[in-house]
Amino acid sequence: MTKLVYASVLAIAASAMAAPAFAQDNQECGRVTIAEMNWASAGVAAWVDKIVLEEGFGCQVELVTGDTMPTFTSMNERGQPDVAPELWINAVKDPLEAAVAEGRLITLSEILTDGGVEGWWVPAYFAEANPEITSVEQALQHPDLFPAPENAARGGIYTCPAGWACQITTENLFRALDAEAQGFDLVETGSAAGLDGSIGNAYARGEPWLGYYWAPTAVLGMYDMVMLPFEVDVDEQHFVECISVVGCPDPQVTAYPVAEVFTVVTQQMAENNPVAVGYLETRAWGNDTVNAILAWQMENQATNEDAAWWFFENFPEVWGAWLSDDARTSVESAI
């Protein structure tokens, strides 16, 4: 569906809201404000929720601009917006626990069923051609297989842009693994586009690539990548206290912990809008689904709204499972 058609659909939907008939189980859904966070997966999630709540349940939904700390602070202190669809818990762990304990905020469903995933990845074609390399540690025994772009005599590990938290964790793990002594250099990518472009260039040429990346993202929807496990389990305390700290003096190897990503609502929302909360408690999707949506969005330079409609068209088995028969029929009629 083109952007123009999407706009037409929304215009029709907006006019239909003048006489909604989608209340579920005789309960009415009122006005709901949802944070449209400024990263892609959360932005699309906000639009998916808006469309379901409006078309399936007759809610009146307003999206407001959001980001992790401003949205959390506003919800915690002012009770607005009502919903943060995709809140990465680690970023606000302590104040969120306090807000929940003191009855201001409610943590609902885990929107990403497999959580936020970080790690060191290689292209799938490389993994298939080198089945003996099944871990990060084994990859580091073969710097010759991952020639650095500026010095092919050494291996290269692609890292995050300067200033990102993942640059810190990658550098500390690089030292913990003694990767330099094993013949590797860290490859600075300069920007998110540079990191993404390094994967795209490797794929276009069928070349090896080893480095940090995360999900859900468009890149992992566009390119078939394999995350290499570390040969140790997760040590969350060490990850937080050392691996995530600039220049940690004695980093030890640990796998990346899976990030908890939940939908959070205000206490007022939980008490006064059981229709919307009931939907939000059920709604969840996996990284493979989100990766595919974001890849389509990037390839088509589409908006969050367009990507949400594309999701409804192409993943009926996912969103259909969230809804009652009546609500599902109502959403289907809007597609």
CSV table of C-alpha atoms in Angstrom, one decimal:
chain,number,residue,atom,x,y,z
A,1,MET,CA,0.0,0.0,0.0
A,2,THR,CA,1.4,3.4,-0.9
A,3,LYS,CA,1.7,6.4,1.4
A,4,LEU,CA,-1.1,8.1,-0.5
A,5,VAL,CA,-3.4,5.2,0.0
A,6,TYR,CA,-2.5,5.0,3.7
A,7,ALA,CA,-3.4,8.7,4.0
A,8,SER,CA,-6.7,8.0,2.5
A,9,VAL,CA,-7.3,5.1,4.8
A,10,LEU,CA,-6.6,7.3,7.8
A,11,ALA,CA,-8.9,10.1,6.5
A,12,ILE,CA,-11.7,7.5,6.3
A,13,ALA,CA,-10.8,6.2,9.7
A,14,ALA,CA,-10.8,9.7,11.2
A,15,SER,CA,-14.3,10.4,9.8
A,16,ALA,CA,-15.5,7.1,11.1
A,17,MET,CA,-14.5,8.0,14.6
A,18,ALA,CA,-17.4,10.4,14.7
A,19,ALA,CA,-19.6,7.4,15.3
A,20,PRO,CA,-17.5,4.6,16.7
A,21,ALA,CA,-19.1,1.3,17.4
A,22,PHE,CA,-16.2,-0.8,18.5
A,23,ALA,CA,-16.5,-1.0,22.2
A,24,GLN,CA,-15.5,-4.4,23.6
A,25,ASP,CA,-17.6,-6.3,26.1
A,26,ASN,CA,-19.9,-3.3,26.6
A,27,GLN,CA,-17.0,-1.3,28.0
A,28,GLU,CA,-16.1,2.1,26.6
A,29,CYS,CA,-12.6,3.2,25.8
A,30,GLY,CA,-11.9,6.9,26.3
A,31,ARG,CA,-9.0,9.2,25.4
A,32,VAL,CA,-5.5,7.7,25.4
A,33,THR,CA,-2.2,9.5,25.0
A,34,ILE,CA,0.7,7.3,23.7
A,35,ALA,CA,4.4,8.3,23.5
A,36,GLU,CA,5.8,8.0,20.0
A,37,MET,CA,9.4,7.4,20.9
A,38,ASN,CA,12.1,8.7,18.7
A,39,TRP,CA,13.5,5.3,17.7
A,40,ALA,CA,12.0,3.2,14.9
A,41,SER,CA,10.7,0.1,16.7
A,42,ALA,CA,9.0,2.1,19.4
A,43,GLY,CA,7.6,4.6,16.9
A,44,VAL,CA,6.0,1.8,14.8
A,45,ALA,CA,4.7,0.2,18.0
A,46,ALA,CA,3.0,3.5,19.0
A,47,TRP,CA,1.2,3.6,15.6
A,48,VAL,CA,0.2,0.0,15.8
A,49,ASP,CA,-1.4,0.7,19.2
A,50,LYS,CA,-3.1,3.8,18.0
A,51,ILE,CA,-4.7,2.0,15.0
A,52,VAL,CA,-5.8,-1.0,17.1
A,53,LEU,CA,-7.2,1.1,19.9
A,54,GLU,CA,-9.1,3.4,17.5
A,55,GLU,CA,-10.3,0.9,15.0
A,56,GLY,CA,-10.8,-2.1,17.2
A,57,PHE,CA,-11.9,-0.5,20.5
A,58,GLY,CA,-13.2,3.0,19.6
A,59,CYS,CA,-10.6,4.8,21.7
A,60,GLN,CA,-9.6,8.4,21.0
A,61,VAL,CA,-5.8,8.2,20.7
A,62,GLU,CA,-3.3,11.0,20.6
A,63,LEU,CA,0.4,10.4,19.9
A,64,VAL,CA,2.9,12.7,21.6
A,65,THR,CA,6.6,12.9,21.0
A,66,GLY,CA,8.7,10.8,23.3
A,67,ASP,CA,12.2,9.8,24.4
A,68,THR,CA,13.2,7.5,27.2
A,69,MET,CA,14.0,9.9,30.1
A,70,PRO,CA,11.6,12.8,29.2
A,71,THR,CA,8.7,10.4,28.7
A,72,PHE,CA,9.5,8.5,31.9
A,73,THR,CA,9.9,11.7,33.9
A,74,SER,CA,6.6,13.1,32.6
A,75,MET,CA,4.7,9.9,33.3
A,76,ASN,CA,6.2,9.6,36.7
A,77,GLU,CA,5.7,13.3,37.8
A,78,ARG,CA,2.7,14.5,35.8
A,79,GLY,CA,0.9,11.3,34.8
A,80,GLN,CA,1.2,12.0,31.1
A,81,PRO,CA,1.3,10.5,28.6
A,82,ASP,CA,-0.8,7.4,29.6
A,83,VAL,CA,1.4,4.9,27.7
A,84,ALA,CA,5.0,4.2,26.9
A,85,PRO,CA,4.7,1.3,24.5
A,86,GLU,CA,8.4,0.4,24.4
A,87,LEU,CA,10.4,1.4,27.5
A,88,TRP,CA,13.9,-0.1,27.8
A,89,ILE,CA,13.9,-0.9,31.5
A,90,ASN,CA,17.6,-0.8,32.2
A,91,ALA,CA,17.7,2.9,31.3
A,92,VAL,CA,15.3,3.8,34.2
A,93,LYS,CA,15.5,0.7,36.4
A,94,ASP,CA,15.8,2.2,39.8
A,95,PRO,CA,13.4,5.2,39.5
A,96,LEU,CA,10.9,2.9,37.7
A,97,GLU,CA,11.0,0.4,40.5
A,98,ALA,CA,10.3,3.3,42.9
A,99,ALA,CA,7.4,4.6,40.8
A,100,VAL,CA,5.9,1.1,40.7
A,101,ALA,CA,6.3,0.6,44.4
A,102,GLU,CA,4.7,4.0,45.2
A,103,GLY,CA,1.8,3.3,42.8
A,104,ARG,CA,2.4,5.9,40.1
A,105,LEU,CA,3.3,3.6,37.2
A,106,ILE,CA,2.4,0.1,36.2
A,107,THR,CA,4.6,-2.3,34.2
A,108,LEU,CA,2.5,-4.3,31.8
A,109,SER,CA,3.5,-6.7,29.1
A,110,GLU,CA,7.0,-7.4,27.7
A,111,ILE,CA,6.4,-6.0,24.3
A,112,LEU,CA,9.5,-7.6,22.8
A,113,THR,CA,9.1,-11.3,23.6
A,114,ASP,CA,12.8,-12.0,23.1
A,115,GLY,CA,13.9,-8.7,24.7
A,116,GLY,CA,16.4,-6.3,23.3
A,117,VAL,CA,19.4,-8.3,22.0
A,118,GLU,CA,23.0,-7.2,21.7
A,119,GLY,CA,26.1,-9.2,20.6
A,120,TRP,CA,28.8,-9.7,18.1
A,121,TRP,CA,27.6,-10.9,14.7
A,122,VAL,CA,28.9,-12.4,11.4
A,123,PRO,CA,27.0,-12.7,8.1
A,124,ALA,CA,25.0,-15.9,7.7
A,125,TYR,CA,26.9,-16.8,4.5
A,126,PHE,CA,30.2,-16.6,6.5
A,127,ALA,CA,28.8,-18.8,9.3
A,128,GLU,CA,27.7,-21.4,6.8
A,129,ALA,CA,31.1,-21.4,5.1
A,130,ASN,CA,33.0,-21.6,8.4
A,131,PRO,CA,31.0,-24.0,10.6
A,132,GLU,CA,33.9,-24.5,12.9
A,133,ILE,CA,33.5,-20.9,14.2
A,134,THR,CA,30.7,-21.2,16.6
A,135,SER,CA,31.7,-18.6,19.2
A,136,VAL,CA,33.3,-15.2,19.6
A,137,GLU,CA,36.4,-16.8,21.1
A,138,GLN,CA,36.8,-19.2,18.2
A,139,ALA,CA,36.4,-16.3,15.7
A,140,LEU,CA,39.3,-14.5,17.5
A,141,GLN,CA,41.6,-17.4,16.7
A,142,HIS,CA,41.3,-16.5,13.0
A,143,PRO,CA,42.2,-12.8,12.4
A,144,ASP,CA,43.1,-13.7,8.8
A,145,LEU,CA,39.4,-14.4,8.1
A,146,PHE,CA,38.3,-10.9,9.2
A,147,PRO,CA,40.9,-8.5,7.5
A,148,ALA,CA,40.7,-5.0,8.9
A,149,PRO,CA,39.9,-2.4,6.2
A,150,GLU,CA,43.0,-0.3,6.9
A,151,ASN,CA,45.4,-3.1,7.6
A,152,ALA,CA,44.6,-6.5,6.1
A,153,ALA,CA,47.4,-8.1,8.0
A,154,ARG,CA,45.3,-7.8,11.1
A,155,GLY,CA,41.7,-8.7,11.9
A,156,GLY,CA,39.0,-6.1,12.4
A,157,ILE,CA,36.1,-5.9,14.8
A,158,TYR,CA,33.6,-3.2,13.9
A,159,THR,CA,32.4,-1.1,16.9
A,160,CYS,CA,29.7,1.4,17.7
A,161,PRO,CA,29.9,5.2,17.0
A,162,ALA,CA,31.8,7.3,19.6
A,163,GLY,CA,29.6,8.3,22.5
A,164,TRP,CA,27.3,5.3,22.3
A,165,ALA,CA,27.1,2.9,25.3
A,166,CYS,CA,27.8,0.0,22.9
A,167,GLN,CA,31.2,1.6,22.0
A,168,ILE,CA,32.1,1.3,25.7
A,169,THR,CA,30.9,-2.3,26.1
A,170,THR,CA,32.6,-3.4,22.8
A,171,GLU,CA,35.9,-1.8,23.8
A,172,ASN,CA,35.9,-3.4,27.3
A,173,LEU,CA,35.0,-6.8,25.9
A,174,PHE,CA,37.7,-6.3,23.2
A,175,ARG,CA,40.2,-5.9,26.1
A,176,ALA,CA,38.7,-8.7,28.2
A,177,LEU,CA,39.1,-11.1,25.3
A,178,ASP,CA,42.7,-10.0,24.7
A,179,ALA,CA,41.7,-9.5,21.1
A,180,GLU,CA,44.6,-7.1,20.2
A,181,ALA,CA,47.2,-9.7,21.2
A,182,GLN,CA,45.3,-12.2,19.0
A,183,GLY,CA,45.8,-10.0,16.0
A,184,PHE,CA,42.6,-7.8,16.0
A,185,ASP,CA,42.0,-4.1,15.9
A,186,LEU,CA,38.8,-2.2,16.7
A,187,VAL,CA,37.4,-0.6,13.5
A,188,GLU,CA,35.8,2.8,14.3
A,189,THR,CA,32.7,3.3,12.2
A,190,GLY,CA,32.1,7.0,13.0
A,191,SER,CA,28.3,7.0,12.9
A,192,ALA,CA,25.3,4.7,12.9
A,193,ALA,CA,25.2,5.0,9.1
A,194,GLY,CA,28.9,4.0,9.0
A,195,LEU,CA,28.2,0.9,11.1
A,196,ASP,CA,25.2,0.0,9.0
A,197,GLY,CA,27.1,0.7,5.8
A,198,SER,CA,30.0,-1.6,6.8
A,199,ILE,CA,27.5,-4.5,7.0
A,200,GLY,CA,25.8,-3.6,3.8
A,201,ASN,CA,29.2,-3.3,2.0
A,202,ALA,CA,30.3,-6.6,3.3
A,203,TYR,CA,27.1,-8.3,2.2
A,204,ALA,CA,27.3,-6.7,-1.3
A,205,ARG,CA,30.8,-8.1,-1.8
A,206,GLY,CA,30.3,-11.4,0.0
A,207,GLU,CA,33.0,-10.5,2.4
A,208,PRO,CA,33.5,-11.5,6.1
A,209,TRP,CA,32.4,-9.1,8.8
A,210,LEU,CA,32.7,-9.3,12.6
A,211,GLY,CA,31.3,-6.7,15.0
A,212,TYR,CA,28.7,-5.4,17.4
A,213,TYR,CA,25.1,-5.0,16.5
A,214,TRP,CA,21.7,-5.3,18.1
A,215,ALA,CA,18.0,-6.1,17.6
A,216,PRO,CA,15.4,-5.2,16.8
A,217,THR,CA,16.7,-3.1,13.9
A,218,ALA,CA,16.2,-2.6,10.2
A,219,VAL,CA,19.7,-3.9,9.4
A,220,LEU,CA,19.0,-7.3,10.9
A,221,GLY,CA,15.8,-7.4,8.9
A,222,MET,CA,17.6,-6.6,5.7
A,223,TYR,CA,20.7,-8.8,6.2
A,224,ASP,CA,20.8,-12.4,7.4
A,225,MET,CA,23.2,-12.2,10.3
A,226,VAL,CA,24.3,-14.8,13.0
A,227,MET,CA,25.1,-13.7,16.5
A,228,LEU,CA,28.1,-15.6,17.8
A,229,PRO,CA,27.7,-16.6,21.5
A,230,PHE,CA,30.4,-16.0,24.0
A,231,GLU,CA,31.8,-19.1,25.8
A,232,VAL,CA,30.7,-17.8,29.2
A,233,ASP,CA,27.4,-17.0,30.7
A,234,VAL,CA,26.0,-13.6,31.5
A,235,ASP,CA,27.4,-11.9,34.5
A,236,GLU,CA,25.0,-9.0,34.9
A,237,GLN,CA,26.7,-7.4,37.9
A,238,HIS,CA,30.0,-7.3,36.2
A,239,PHE,CA,28.4,-6.1,32.9
A,240,VAL,CA,26.8,-3.2,34.8
A,241,GLU,CA,29.7,-2.4,37.1
A,242,CYS,CA,32.6,-2.8,34.6
A,243,ILE,CA,31.8,-3.6,31.0
A,244,SER,CA,29.4,-0.7,30.8
A,245,VAL,CA,31.9,1.7,32.4
A,246,VAL,CA,34.4,3.7,30.4
A,247,GLY,CA,38.0,2.4,30.9
A,248,CYS,CA,37.1,-0.3,33.4
A,249,PRO,CA,40.5,-1.4,34.7
A,250,ASP,CA,39.9,-5.1,34.8
A,251,PRO,CA,37.2,-6.2,32.4
A,252,GLN,CA,36.3,-9.9,32.3
A,253,VAL,CA,34.5,-11.7,29.5
A,254,THR,CA,30.7,-11.9,29.9
A,255,ALA,CA,27.9,-12.4,27.4
A,256,TYR,CA,25.5,-9.4,26.9
A,257,PRO,CA,22.4,-9.5,29.1
A,258,VAL,CA,19.1,-9.4,27.3
A,259,ALA,CA,17.5,-6.1,27.8
A,260,GLU,CA,14.0,-6.0,29.3
A,261,VAL,CA,11.6,-4.0,27.2
A,262,PHE,CA,8.1,-3.4,28.6
A,263,THR,CA,5.0,-1.4,28.0
A,264,VAL,CA,4.5,1.0,31.0
A,265,VAL,CA,1.3,2.8,31.8
A,266,THR,CA,0.3,5.3,34.5
A,267,GLN,CA,-1.7,4.2,37.5
A,268,GLN,CA,-4.6,6.4,36.4
A,269,MET,CA,-4.7,4.7,33.0
A,270,ALA,CA,-4.6,1.2,34.6
A,271,GLU,CA,-7.6,2.2,36.9
A,272,ASN,CA,-9.7,4.0,34.4
A,273,ASN,CA,-9.3,2.3,31.1
A,274,PRO,CA,-9.5,-1.5,31.3
A,275,VAL,CA,-10.3,-1.8,27.6
A,276,ALA,CA,-7.0,-0.3,26.5
A,277,VAL,CA,-5.0,-1.9,29.3
A,278,GLY,CA,-6.5,-5.3,28.5
A,279,TYR,CA,-5.2,-5.0,24.9
A,280,LEU,CA,-1.8,-3.7,26.0
A,281,GLU,CA,-1.4,-6.6,28.4
A,282,THR,CA,-1.8,-9.0,25.5
A,283,ARG,CA,0.1,-7.3,22.7
A,284,ALA,CA,3.7,-8.5,22.1
A,285,TRP,CA,5.9,-9.3,19.1
A,286,GLY,CA,9.3,-10.9,18.4
A,287,ASN,CA,12.4,-9.4,17.1
A,288,ASP,CA,12.1,-11.2,13.8
A,289,THR,CA,8.8,-9.5,13.2
A,290,VAL,CA,10.0,-6.1,14.2
A,291,ASN,CA,13.2,-6.5,12.1
A,292,ALA,CA,11.1,-7.3,9.0
A,293,ILE,CA,8.9,-4.2,9.6
A,294,LEU,CA,11.9,-1.9,10.1
A,295,ALA,CA,13.7,-3.3,7.0
A,296,TRP,CA,10.6,-2.6,4.9
A,297,GLN,CA,10.3,0.9,6.5
A,298,MET,CA,14.0,1.7,5.7
A,299,GLU,CA,13.9,0.3,2.1
A,300,ASN,CA,10.7,2.3,1.4
A,301,GLN,CA,11.7,5.4,3.4
A,302,ALA,CA,8.3,5.0,5.0
A,303,THR,CA,6.8,6.7,8.1
A,304,ASN,CA,6.0,4.9,11.3
A,305,GLU,CA,2.4,5.1,10.3
A,306,ASP,CA,3.0,3.5,6.9
A,307,ALA,CA,5.1,0.8,8.6
A,308,ALA,CA,2.3,0.0,11.0
A,309,TRP,CA,-0.2,-0.4,8.2
A,310,TRP,CA,2.3,-2.6,6.3
A,311,PHE,CA,2.5,-4.8,9.5
A,312,PHE,CA,-1.3,-5.1,9.6
A,313,GLU,CA,-1.3,-6.2,6.0
A,314,ASN,CA,1.5,-8.7,6.2
A,315,PHE,CA,1.4,-10.2,9.8
A,316,PRO,CA,-2.3,-10.9,10.4
A,317,GLU,CA,-1.4,-14.0,12.4
A,318,VAL,CA,0.6,-11.8,14.9
A,319,TRP,CA,-1.8,-9.0,15.6
A,320,GLY,CA,-4.9,-11.2,15.1
A,321,ALA,CA,-3.8,-13.2,18.1
A,322,TRP,CA,-4.0,-10.1,20.3
A,323,LEU,CA,-7.6,-9.4,19.7
A,324,SER,CA,-11.1,-10.8,20.2
A,325,ASP,CA,-13.1,-11.8,17.1
A,326,ASP,CA,-15.0,-8.5,17.1
A,327,ALA,CA,-12.0,-6.3,17.5
A,328,ARG,CA,-10.0,-8.2,14.9
A,329,THR,CA,-12.9,-7.9,12.4
A,330,SER,CA,-13.0,-4.1,13.0
A,331,VAL,CA,-9.3,-3.7,12.4
A,332,GLU,CA,-9.5,-5.9,9.3
A,333,SER,CA,-12.2,-3.6,7.9
A,334,ALA,CA,-9.8,-0.6,8.2
A,335,ILE,CA,-6.9,-2.2,6.3
